[in-house]
């Protein structure tokens, strides 16, 4: 981003299009930080090559513009707090350079990660083509960064049912796991992708009406600000329905004993966001384990004591201890992937402890 | 403000109008904080009376809505920092209640301050009527919270000249000093109003083409976020040209040795703000004391050593010491008002010291 885009993103969560053609939503700035030394090396050069870790030139930034990286302001306006301990701030902002460089990006070739998952990394255009090929007349997107349990599946399958009821003939699900940075206690991408494959293999989700693709963004955990980006990016990729739940992209406050964001604000802010007026938001119904029906079901407040909420923390505890979660929480194939992952972690931890 | 307005103000600096009629700019939330006890007292009452300091009912808030006052988030998103020492935060937010109350405001009678300055407090509608009465075909607004020196006057008179050149026949200046909270070292409103009167009496500004009115807003010192409010409020009052300078509504960072905002961001953000697309922004030329011409003049970088910048701090130092500023800095009548004010302060300080 150039500075005028960066400022609009920070202040307005949207960017004006030229010639009064309205605005596009853009709640997170997409910027590249550089240090004093890089700034000096660039000097007055108009164009800058962007290299991958192996030195190959991947893109050229044309007619560059270098401007101050006002980190405190960027953090405060993006997260609504400057408390220490925000995962993405620690990962990508705190140590970054004091300048931002923007320009016209000329991509030479699509980025490859060479991690065996590149076939899942479809560009927005590739996704649109895929939806066309499948003859989708509605696309509903589900953002996730966790293993899929049967509660998620219930929600996605129920959404499809509702879209069919609304008259759509062929609604397609875009299952779009986040593939960039996540915090240390989230399950790593390769494990999640394997788990998602099992969920499709086991028929919990229908492979005929589901497209799995990796959303390459890093997780910001920026709540109401980030959920706009999550929705906007999926609209760009052809989705017209977006499923949003309680406290999307939220987390606990890093230094206080409370949620960082009001859990209702994500949905409210998304529903009012500039540039997203045409978005169809599907409110997330809460699913929990119904101990009577012995399956994941939509929570029924009239018999709340029958329901068990299985948090990520609880799920990790089950997997680590080798204990099985209640029947019907997750398909056995998917659960095994997680158990194996947590076992490998414990083996690693044990190895570290004995070294 | 209700919560949906508050959230849009914080996240987008603008609020959607009903029925797709676009957005209005609203960069600062206008909210009323209440404490736990008041919230309990209100209970389920739909309507709440708002009383003045003397107990008189001034307005009724109808169909009220009470929602959490997330102070940290409000501060971070408004100021781009949560550093301690932001004047308006200390004055009005830190000690305020943990709830906000919004609703439909029914004003019973216009608020009177009974400080001898109420005749200066014109509503936006009254100002529009006044501009009509004077036959204005252009109104240019000047936001200020400081005494008017000849540099300001040069700028305002030069703006009028430019508007005449552009073909307007009767441009009127709205001199609109801020009348709410200001930080302790700013000159108090009654002194400033007296100073402004002298500036008009002495003919530094032309009373025929100037309307002086008090802008009742408190000063937030929130830089690029606040300047939008300053401009929007004047547009509401009938202005179509807004003069904006370097670092509008800015201040030093409360805990670091630097400006809180990039001094260019105010103008940039204002020029891109949603809901202000039709605003005519007049960039502020910098005026300084020209030691050769012995008057305030637009700064000429080719002979920068001839110019003297007289900051507010320097002006206060002159007034306190009884030393006169250079000839032509301020009209003598206006300067005397300031000298008298600073003398009275010193007398007060001396009295406090001897008690």
XYZ file of C-alpha atoms in Angstrom:
710
model
C 0.000 0.000 0.000
C 0.980 3.575 -0.601
C 0.514 6.016 2.261
C -2.858 7.360 1.063
C -4.197 3.794 1.002
C -2.617 2.960 4.360
C -4.198 6.022 5.971
C -7.643 5.279 4.567
C -7.377 1.697 5.728
C -6.416 2.734 9.273
C -8.933 5.571 9.621
C -11.899 4.445 7.540
C -11.459 0.675 7.008
C -12.143 1.389 3.334
C -10.473 2.971 0.322
C -12.009 5.374 -2.193
C -12.029 4.219 -5.791
C -10.995 6.693 -8.482
C -13.625 8.819 -10.236
C -16.220 8.601 -7.467
C -16.872 4.910 -8.101
C -17.550 4.287 -4.413
C -15.327 2.553 -1.888
C -13.857 -0.893 -1.354
C -13.599 -2.303 2.133
C -10.008 -2.666 3.343
C -9.822 -2.877 7.106
C -6.269 -4.198 7.480
C -3.367 -2.398 5.858
C -1.266 -4.623 3.576
C 2.155 -3.080 3.931
C 5.834 -3.933 3.706
C 8.151 -2.626 6.417
C 11.807 -1.841 5.773
C 14.615 -0.610 7.998
C 16.880 2.428 7.768
C 19.555 0.467 5.917
C 17.162 -0.807 3.245
C 15.728 2.688 2.853
C 19.237 4.041 2.299
C 20.090 1.267 -0.176
C 16.949 2.012 -2.181
C 17.797 5.710 -2.222
C 16.089 7.336 -5.200
C 15.513 4.113 -7.178
C 11.978 4.139 -8.551
C 11.644 0.335 -8.688
C 12.481 -2.332 -6.117
C 12.700 -6.099 -6.633
C 11.050 -8.361 -4.058
C 12.931 -11.612 -3.495
C 11.844 -14.881 -1.948
C 13.873 -16.621 0.780
C 15.945 -18.362 -1.948
C 16.844 -15.072 -3.621
C 14.570 -15.503 -6.642
C 12.884 -12.271 -7.780
C 9.140 -12.786 -7.300
C 7.782 -9.316 -7.945
C 8.743 -5.752 -8.688
C 7.412 -2.781 -6.766
C 7.253 0.115 -9.241
C 7.422 3.871 -8.545
C 7.983 3.188 -4.867
C 7.040 5.501 -2.038
C 8.634 5.224 1.423
C 6.832 6.629 4.451
C 7.085 6.340 8.239
C 5.837 3.174 9.934
C 4.004 4.710 12.881
C 3.716 1.432 14.749
C 1.947 2.646 17.875
C -0.767 4.350 15.832
C -1.113 1.383 13.470
C -1.526 -1.001 16.403
C -3.951 1.226 18.339
C -6.202 1.871 15.326
C -6.156 -1.768 14.181
C -6.560 -3.580 17.511
C -8.159 -0.923 19.707
C -5.458 -1.571 22.298
C -1.695 -1.241 22.567
C -1.366 -3.780 25.391
C 1.722 -5.987 25.041
C 1.137 -9.574 23.946
C -0.912 -9.219 20.743
C 0.338 -12.242 18.765
C 0.596 -10.651 15.313
C 2.125 -7.474 16.711
C 4.820 -9.516 18.437
C 5.335 -11.613 15.311
C 5.293 -9.034 12.552
C 5.168 -5.438 13.738
C 7.195 -4.893 16.906
C 10.488 -6.005 15.329
C 9.723 -4.608 11.857
C 11.460 -1.618 10.333
C 10.498 1.983 10.920
C 9.494 2.621 7.298
C 6.831 1.290 4.998
C 7.369 0.929 1.268
C 4.487 1.016 -1.185
C 4.128 1.103 -4.942
C 2.576 -0.566 -7.959
C 3.061 -4.306 -7.532
C 4.035 -6.319 -10.599
C 3.958 -10.004 -9.704
C 6.318 -12.108 -11.823
C 5.039 -15.502 -10.785
C 2.577 -16.811 -8.199
C 4.238 -17.574 -4.889
C 4.931 -21.237 -4.148
C 5.481 -22.515 -0.611
C 6.707 -25.978 -1.736
C 5.196 -27.519 1.389
C 3.027 -30.055 -0.408
C -0.027 -27.818 0.024
C 0.372 -25.461 -2.938
C -2.437 -27.216 -4.840
C -4.754 -25.894 -2.120
C -3.620 -22.316 -2.667
C -6.075 -21.055 -5.248
C -6.124 -17.396 -6.228
C -9.443 -15.521 -6.088
C -9.670 -15.853 -9.887
C -8.958 -19.601 -9.730
C -11.667 -19.977 -7.088
C -14.166 -18.058 -9.211
C -13.350 -20.307 -12.156
C -13.839 -23.366 -9.960
C -17.255 -22.150 -8.776
C -18.246 -21.556 -12.406
C -17.043 -25.013 -13.399
C -19.191 -26.530 -10.675
C -22.181 -24.447 -11.748
C -22.590 -22.819 -8.318
C -25.499 -20.393 -8.058
C -24.577 -19.479 -4.464
C -21.221 -19.657 -2.684
C -21.072 -19.558 1.106
C -17.731 -19.120 2.841
C -16.581 -20.438 6.171
C -13.472 -18.879 7.726
C -11.654 -21.182 10.119
C -8.293 -21.658 11.717
C -9.192 -24.724 13.798
C -9.956 -28.400 13.146
C -13.504 -28.972 11.872
C -15.716 -30.646 14.472
C -19.255 -31.865 13.910
C -20.680 -28.613 15.250
C -18.980 -26.691 12.450
C -20.176 -29.331 9.989
C -23.749 -29.093 11.287
C -23.621 -25.361 10.734
C -22.237 -25.634 7.213
C -24.675 -28.366 6.208
C -27.559 -26.443 7.737
C -26.520 -23.342 5.818
C -26.628 -25.327 2.583
C -30.100 -26.587 3.483
C -31.285 -23.020 4.116
C -29.853 -21.803 0.808
C -31.662 -24.643 -0.994
C -34.849 -23.592 0.788
C -34.246 -20.035 -0.404
C -34.400 -21.383 -3.955
C -30.758 -21.824 -4.860
C -30.167 -25.006 -6.842
C -26.490 -25.582 -6.268
C -24.955 -23.814 -3.263
C -21.247 -24.513 -2.926
C -19.294 -24.286 0.327
C -15.914 -22.564 0.281
C -14.074 -24.125 3.230
C -11.258 -21.631 3.482
C -8.809 -22.344 6.325
C -6.440 -19.546 7.154
C -2.922 -20.432 6.041
C -0.706 -17.669 7.369
C 0.616 -16.920 10.841
C -1.407 -18.241 13.778
C -0.598 -18.110 17.481
C 1.502 -20.865 19.003
C -1.349 -22.871 20.545
C -3.386 -23.044 17.314
C -3.056 -26.308 15.342
C -0.510 -25.930 12.488
C -1.759 -25.711 8.897
C -0.507 -29.105 7.595
C -2.243 -30.909 10.462
C -5.438 -28.949 9.913
C -5.404 -29.662 6.177
C -5.032 -33.376 6.886
C -7.860 -33.173 9.389
C -10.069 -31.360 6.873
C -9.342 -34.096 4.282
C -10.525 -36.762 6.721
C -13.704 -34.806 7.424
C -14.467 -34.877 3.674
C -13.382 -38.523 3.325
C -15.617 -39.520 6.239
C -18.528 -37.731 4.524
C -19.148 -35.265 7.350
C -18.967 -32.618 4.644
C -19.984 -33.463 1.084
C -16.965 -33.347 -1.282
C -19.334 -32.776 -4.216
C -20.476 -29.417 -2.886
C -17.355 -28.318 -1.012
C -14.195 -26.639 -2.222
C -11.265 -26.600 0.183
C -8.674 -23.915 -0.378
C -6.074 -22.180 1.759
C -6.601 -18.493 2.583
C -2.990 -17.297 2.739
C -3.538 -14.378 5.147
C -1.845 -14.178 8.541
C -4.186 -14.156 11.524
C -4.259 -10.754 13.217
C -6.699 -11.586 16.049
C -8.090 -8.089 15.480
C -11.773 -8.910 16.022
C -14.252 -6.502 14.384
C -11.526 -4.940 12.263
C -10.232 -8.263 10.970
C -13.621 -9.882 10.293
C -14.197 -7.294 7.570
C -11.012 -8.427 5.834
C -12.038 -12.073 6.230
C -15.390 -11.354 4.563
C -14.088 -8.992 1.892
C -11.378 -11.410 0.769
C -13.965 -14.183 0.332
C -16.273 -11.888 -1.643
C -13.307 -11.177 -3.920
C -12.989 -14.930 -4.400
C -16.619 -15.249 -5.472
C -18.496 -15.901 -2.233
C -21.805 -14.108 -1.735
C -22.750 -15.514 1.667
C -20.492 -15.260 4.678
C -21.031 -17.175 7.901
C -20.115 -15.152 10.972
C -20.197 -16.263 14.571
C -19.696 -14.935 18.046
C -16.508 -12.917 18.551
C -14.977 -13.537 15.097
C -11.169 -13.167 15.071
C -11.383 -12.355 18.768
C -9.189 -13.493 21.640
C -8.722 -12.843 25.318
C -7.331 -9.443 26.271
C -3.563 -9.897 26.442
C -3.202 -8.340 29.902
C -6.709 -8.260 31.427
C -9.090 -11.059 32.407
C -11.745 -10.374 29.768
C -12.442 -10.765 26.051
C -10.491 -8.215 24.040
C -13.639 -7.379 22.038
C -17.307 -7.337 22.871
C -18.329 -10.694 21.333
C -21.277 -9.091 19.483
C -19.274 -6.297 17.892
C -17.761 -8.381 15.082
C -21.138 -9.176 13.535
C -22.459 -5.653 14.141
C -19.417 -3.920 12.658
C -19.401 -6.294 9.672
C -23.061 -5.585 8.975
C -22.370 -1.826 8.777
C -18.964 -1.852 7.075
C -18.448 0.492 4.124
C -17.936 -1.403 0.867
C -19.697 -4.509 2.197
C -23.274 -3.272 1.729
C -24.099 -6.139 -0.609
C -22.687 -8.866 1.621
C -25.147 -11.480 2.823
C -24.245 -12.232 6.392
C -25.401 -15.543 7.777
C -25.485 -15.360 11.537
C -23.827 -18.305 13.205
C -26.087 -20.389 15.419
C -24.211 -21.799 18.393
C -23.683 -25.552 18.244
C -22.755 -27.618 21.286
C -22.655 -31.279 22.305
C -26.150 -32.487 23.122
C -25.581 -35.113 25.821
C -29.098 -36.522 25.342
C -29.006 -36.887 21.562
C -25.297 -37.755 21.802
C -24.363 -35.508 18.888
C -23.495 -31.924 18.087
C -26.704 -29.894 17.841
C -27.843 -26.296 17.811
C -27.918 -25.089 21.385
C -31.416 -25.039 22.864
C -31.517 -22.595 25.799
C -34.720 -24.224 27.140
C -32.678 -27.303 28.138
C -29.262 -25.726 28.525
C -28.094 -28.302 31.096
C -28.161 -31.009 28.420
C -25.486 -29.201 26.404
C -21.732 -29.401 26.737
C -19.483 -26.739 25.239
C -16.193 -28.251 24.150
C -13.667 -25.454 23.824
C -10.418 -25.649 21.902
C -8.602 -25.917 25.228
C -10.793 -28.835 26.303
C -10.333 -30.506 22.931
C -6.555 -30.193 23.264
C -6.760 -31.649 26.773
C -8.693 -34.683 25.441
C -6.263 -35.220 22.585
C -3.176 -34.837 24.782
C -4.451 -37.226 27.461
C -5.472 -39.809 24.849
C -9.032 -39.624 26.192
C -11.746 -39.703 23.526
C -14.153 -36.776 23.294
C -17.867 -37.658 23.537
C -19.179 -39.749 20.635
C -20.319 -37.586 17.751
C -18.043 -34.639 18.538
C -15.741 -35.241 15.592
C -15.433 -37.969 12.958
C -12.955 -40.665 14.038
C -10.589 -40.071 11.087
C -10.342 -36.375 11.867
C -9.886 -37.007 15.575
C -7.019 -39.428 14.944
C -5.110 -36.708 13.048
C -5.295 -34.481 16.123
C -4.343 -37.229 18.566
C -1.306 -38.083 16.446
C -0.342 -34.405 16.300
C -0.577 -33.883 20.063
C 1.282 -37.160 20.683
C 4.103 -35.971 18.428
C 4.208 -32.723 20.418
C 4.497 -34.615 23.711
C 7.265 -36.788 22.263
C 9.070 -33.610 21.185
C 8.575 -32.018 24.585
C 9.864 -35.145 26.284
C 12.876 -35.159 23.957
C 13.599 -31.531 24.761
C 13.224 -32.243 28.482
C 15.745 -35.110 28.420
C 18.348 -33.336 26.265
C -25.309 8.055 20.097
C -26.714 4.569 20.100
C -24.264 1.694 19.910
C -24.574 1.169 16.152
C -23.675 4.828 15.615
C -20.873 4.704 18.180
C -19.348 1.645 16.482
C -19.510 3.184 13.024
C -17.949 6.368 14.326
C -15.073 4.478 15.966
C -14.409 2.061 13.116
C -15.290 4.031 9.999
C -15.359 7.722 11.035
C -18.704 7.891 9.256
C -22.292 6.724 9.683
C -24.559 5.165 7.065
C -27.760 7.023 6.308
C -30.987 5.031 6.069
C -32.146 3.729 2.681
C -28.737 3.764 1.032
C -28.571 7.562 1.019
C -24.797 7.500 1.498
C -22.828 8.330 4.625
C -22.251 11.326 6.862
C -18.842 11.934 8.322
C -18.727 11.492 12.121
C -15.205 10.875 13.340
C -15.733 11.527 17.057
C -18.418 9.680 18.984
C -20.859 11.981 20.800
C -21.782 9.885 23.794
C -22.983 10.185 27.373
C -21.345 8.009 30.014
C -23.176 6.812 33.117
C -22.128 4.740 36.111
C -23.492 1.500 37.535
C -25.743 3.366 39.978
C -27.337 5.525 37.274
C -27.802 2.455 35.081
C -29.595 0.717 37.943
C -31.748 3.780 38.661
C -32.797 3.969 35.013
C -33.684 0.284 35.036
C -36.198 -0.431 32.277
C -37.390 3.187 31.880
C -37.623 3.998 28.187
C -37.054 7.749 28.631
C -34.482 9.647 30.662
C -34.449 13.371 31.508
C -31.173 15.265 31.122
C -30.727 18.005 33.718
C -28.438 21.021 33.784
C -26.201 21.810 36.773
C -29.128 23.739 38.342
C -31.483 20.771 38.070
C -33.565 22.156 35.200
C -34.620 19.545 32.642
C -32.969 20.511 29.357
C -33.696 17.505 27.192
C -35.235 14.063 27.149
C -33.489 10.994 25.805
C -36.217 8.755 24.388
C -36.190 4.957 23.953
C -32.794 4.750 25.612
C -30.202 2.084 25.008
C -27.392 1.369 27.493
C -24.209 -0.331 26.316
C -20.690 -0.866 27.656
C -18.229 2.029 27.576
C -15.134 0.231 26.327
C -12.791 3.053 27.238
C -9.505 1.491 26.177
C -10.850 0.692 22.713
C -12.504 4.093 22.363
C -9.265 5.855 23.259
C -7.062 3.677 21.044
C -9.298 4.034 17.986
C -9.834 7.778 18.465
C -6.300 8.888 19.355
C -4.162 6.109 17.893
C -2.451 5.785 21.267
C -3.378 4.842 24.814
C -0.447 6.651 26.406
C -1.360 8.383 29.674
C -1.673 12.171 29.586
C -4.110 12.803 26.704
C -5.888 15.939 27.976
C -9.461 15.080 26.960
C -9.092 11.490 28.124
C -7.973 12.692 31.550
C -10.748 15.291 31.617
C -13.729 13.382 30.294
C -13.120 9.669 29.756
C -10.830 8.186 32.416
C -13.153 9.081 35.309
C -16.390 8.569 33.369
C -18.823 5.717 33.962
C -18.511 2.257 32.474
C -21.715 2.537 30.430
C -22.875 4.713 27.574
C -26.490 5.749 27.153
C -27.942 6.623 23.765
C -31.385 7.378 22.421
C -33.492 9.853 20.478
C -32.665 13.300 21.816
C -35.520 15.737 22.327
C -34.089 19.130 23.256
C -36.479 21.234 25.348
C -34.585 24.479 25.134
C -31.226 25.599 23.776
C -28.504 25.405 26.395
C -27.449 28.697 28.007
C -24.095 29.108 29.735
C -24.983 32.484 31.304
C -21.344 33.575 31.036
C -22.012 36.737 29.034
C -21.017 34.945 25.819
C -24.288 33.226 24.901
C -24.957 35.741 22.105
C -21.886 34.257 20.391
C -23.287 30.728 20.567
C -25.177 30.434 17.299
C -26.644 27.122 16.234
C -25.790 25.790 12.764
C -29.239 26.933 11.589
C -28.730 30.409 13.075
C -25.372 30.643 11.328
C -26.911 29.616 8.000
C -29.576 32.285 8.440
C -26.899 34.859 9.214
C -24.937 33.963 6.069
C -28.137 34.294 4.033
C -28.909 37.654 5.622
C -25.456 38.886 4.656
C -25.866 37.568 1.123
C -22.798 35.347 1.309
C -22.035 33.397 -1.863
C -19.074 31.618 -0.200
C -18.388 30.899 3.463
C -14.893 30.000 4.598
C -14.333 28.700 8.110
C -11.339 29.097 10.363
C -11.043 26.791 13.375
C -9.005 28.241 16.220
C -8.440 27.855 19.928
C -5.754 30.508 20.264
C -5.571 34.309 20.126
C -5.607 35.696 16.558
C -2.250 37.122 15.531
C -1.514 38.966 12.317
C -0.321 35.759 10.661
C -3.758 34.227 11.110
C -5.307 37.463 9.868
C -3.043 37.510 6.809
C -4.182 34.000 6.006
C -7.875 34.794 6.406
C -7.658 38.007 4.413
C -5.628 36.273 1.724
C -8.235 33.517 1.541
C -10.940 36.113 0.965
C -8.830 37.676 -1.790
C -8.442 34.282 -3.482
C -12.171 33.583 -3.260
C -12.886 36.986 -4.871
C -10.403 36.087 -7.614
C -12.246 32.815 -8.113
C -15.329 34.881 -8.937
C -17.221 34.917 -5.641
C -18.769 38.305 -4.970
C -19.263 38.187 -1.216
C -17.160 35.625 0.674
C -17.861 35.656 4.389
C -15.424 34.451 7.059
C -16.760 32.278 9.852
C -14.302 32.881 12.704
C -15.290 29.982 14.898
C -13.264 29.711 18.111
C -13.629 26.461 19.990
C -15.599 27.009 23.176
C -15.449 23.716 25.056
C -12.702 22.069 27.068
C -9.126 23.038 26.225
C -5.913 22.035 27.971
C -4.704 24.056 30.926
C -2.075 26.114 29.069
C -4.474 27.258 26.335
C -5.933 30.773 26.802
C -9.450 30.612 28.344
C -12.471 31.340 26.149
C -13.567 34.692 27.673
C -10.055 36.102 27.198
C -9.907 34.825 23.634
C -13.321 36.296 22.810
C -12.203 39.676 24.128
C -9.018 39.390 22.094
C -10.991 38.513 18.952
C -13.228 41.576 19.529
C -10.170 43.820 19.617
C -8.849 42.275 16.413
C -12.118 43.230 14.703
C -12.222 46.672 16.372
C -8.658 47.387 15.273
C -9.656 46.456 11.716
C -7.197 43.572 11.379
C -10.195 41.544 10.270
C -13.103 43.277 8.516
C -16.260 43.190 10.699
C -18.408 43.601 7.564
C -17.310 40.252 6.141
C -16.650 38.318 9.352
C -19.009 36.459 11.654
C -17.637 35.474 15.044
C -19.367 32.593 16.765
C -18.409 30.057 19.426
C -18.036 26.416 18.378
C -19.159 24.664 21.582
C -17.190 21.430 21.105
C -14.551 20.265 23.575
C -11.040 19.998 22.161
C -9.933 16.372 21.859
C -6.412 16.954 20.488
C -7.053 13.916 18.306
C -5.308 15.160 15.152
C -6.465 13.554 11.873
C -9.529 12.061 13.553
C -10.622 15.348 15.103
C -9.975 17.567 12.074
C -12.778 15.715 10.253
C -15.203 16.695 13.018
C -13.954 20.286 12.920
C -14.607 20.454 9.178
C -17.877 18.537 9.193
C -19.385 20.691 11.934
C -18.584 23.853 9.954
C -20.089 22.401 6.773
C -23.243 21.736 8.802
C -23.220 25.400 9.755
C -23.085 26.501 6.117
C -19.364 26.741 5.362
C -18.176 25.442 2.010
C -14.481 26.230 2.329
C -12.353 25.012 5.207
C -8.864 26.274 5.957
C -6.564 23.540 7.236
C -2.982 23.865 8.358
C -0.062 21.782 9.497
C -0.879 19.240 12.206
C -4.490 20.320 12.851
C -5.733 19.371 16.338
C -2.327 17.854 16.981
C -0.111 18.005 20.044
C 3.117 16.553 21.344
C 3.066 12.855 22.202
C 2.158 12.675 25.893
C 5.064 10.397 26.840
C 7.544 10.544 23.932
C 9.597 13.415 22.540
C 7.822 13.706 19.186
C 4.617 14.967 17.605
C 1.736 12.613 18.372
C 0.669 12.713 14.691
C 2.569 13.061 11.472
C 1.935 16.788 10.795
C 0.859 16.078 7.187
C -1.687 13.392 8.067
C -4.459 15.761 9.163
C -4.771 17.368 5.741
C -4.335 14.040 3.922
C -6.919 12.202 6.026
C -9.360 15.120 5.728
C -9.016 15.136 1.950
C -9.988 11.441 1.770
C -12.628 11.291 4.522
C -15.934 9.571 3.729
C -18.856 11.986 3.722
C -16.590 14.983 3.073
C -16.136 14.448 -0.674
C -17.636 17.833 -1.502
C -15.557 19.783 1.004
C -13.285 22.452 -0.456
C -10.078 22.307 1.516
C -7.918 25.399 1.483
C -4.376 24.458 2.411
C -2.851 26.716 5.006
C 0.227 28.630 3.921
C 2.665 29.083 6.778
C 2.955 32.661 8.012
C 5.849 33.887 10.132
C 7.329 37.178 11.270
C 9.349 38.728 8.457
C 12.120 40.602 10.272
C 12.961 42.617 7.131
C 9.424 43.768 6.282
C 8.642 43.945 10.025
C 5.286 42.234 9.604
C 3.706 38.795 9.459
C 4.142 37.388 5.961
C 3.911 34.088 4.128
C 7.106 32.207 4.768
C 9.576 32.406 1.873
C 11.986 29.466 2.068
C 14.484 31.243 -0.231
C 15.248 33.695 2.591
C 14.343 31.559 5.566
C 16.801 33.318 7.906
C 14.714 36.506 7.682
C 11.730 34.761 9.276
C 10.940 34.308 12.930
C 8.444 31.683 14.074
C 6.656 32.859 17.202
C 5.154 29.829 18.904
C 2.397 29.903 21.483
C 5.014 29.198 24.144
C 7.140 32.144 22.983
C 4.061 34.385 22.866
C 3.191 33.411 26.456
C 6.777 34.129 27.501
C 6.561 37.626 25.955
C 3.219 38.374 27.596
C 4.307 37.078 31.008
C 7.581 39.009 31.013
C 5.830 42.201 29.914
C 8.140 42.300 26.883
C 6.460 43.351 23.623
C 6.527 40.969 20.687
C 8.006 42.348 17.461
C 6.003 45.161 15.868
C 3.299 43.836 13.574
C 2.902 40.486 15.303
C -0.488 41.323 16.801
C -2.619 44.443 16.944
C -1.950 46.465 20.142
C -5.540 46.127 21.463
C -5.449 42.352 21.124
C -1.997 42.103 22.660
C -3.081 44.134 25.695
C -5.860 41.618 26.400
C -3.261 38.848 26.591
C -0.839 40.839 28.734
C -3.633 41.636 31.194
C -4.624 37.970 31.296
C -1.106 36.711 31.976
C -0.577 39.458 34.584
C -3.740 38.358 36.383
C -2.411 34.776 36.344
C 0.874 35.876 37.896
C -0.974 37.835 40.557
C -3.044 34.734 41.289
C 0.054 32.537 41.420
C 1.743 35.014 43.758
C -1.367 35.060 45.973
C -1.398 31.264 46.104
C 2.299 31.209 46.906
C 1.944 33.572 49.876
C -1.149 31.876 51.365
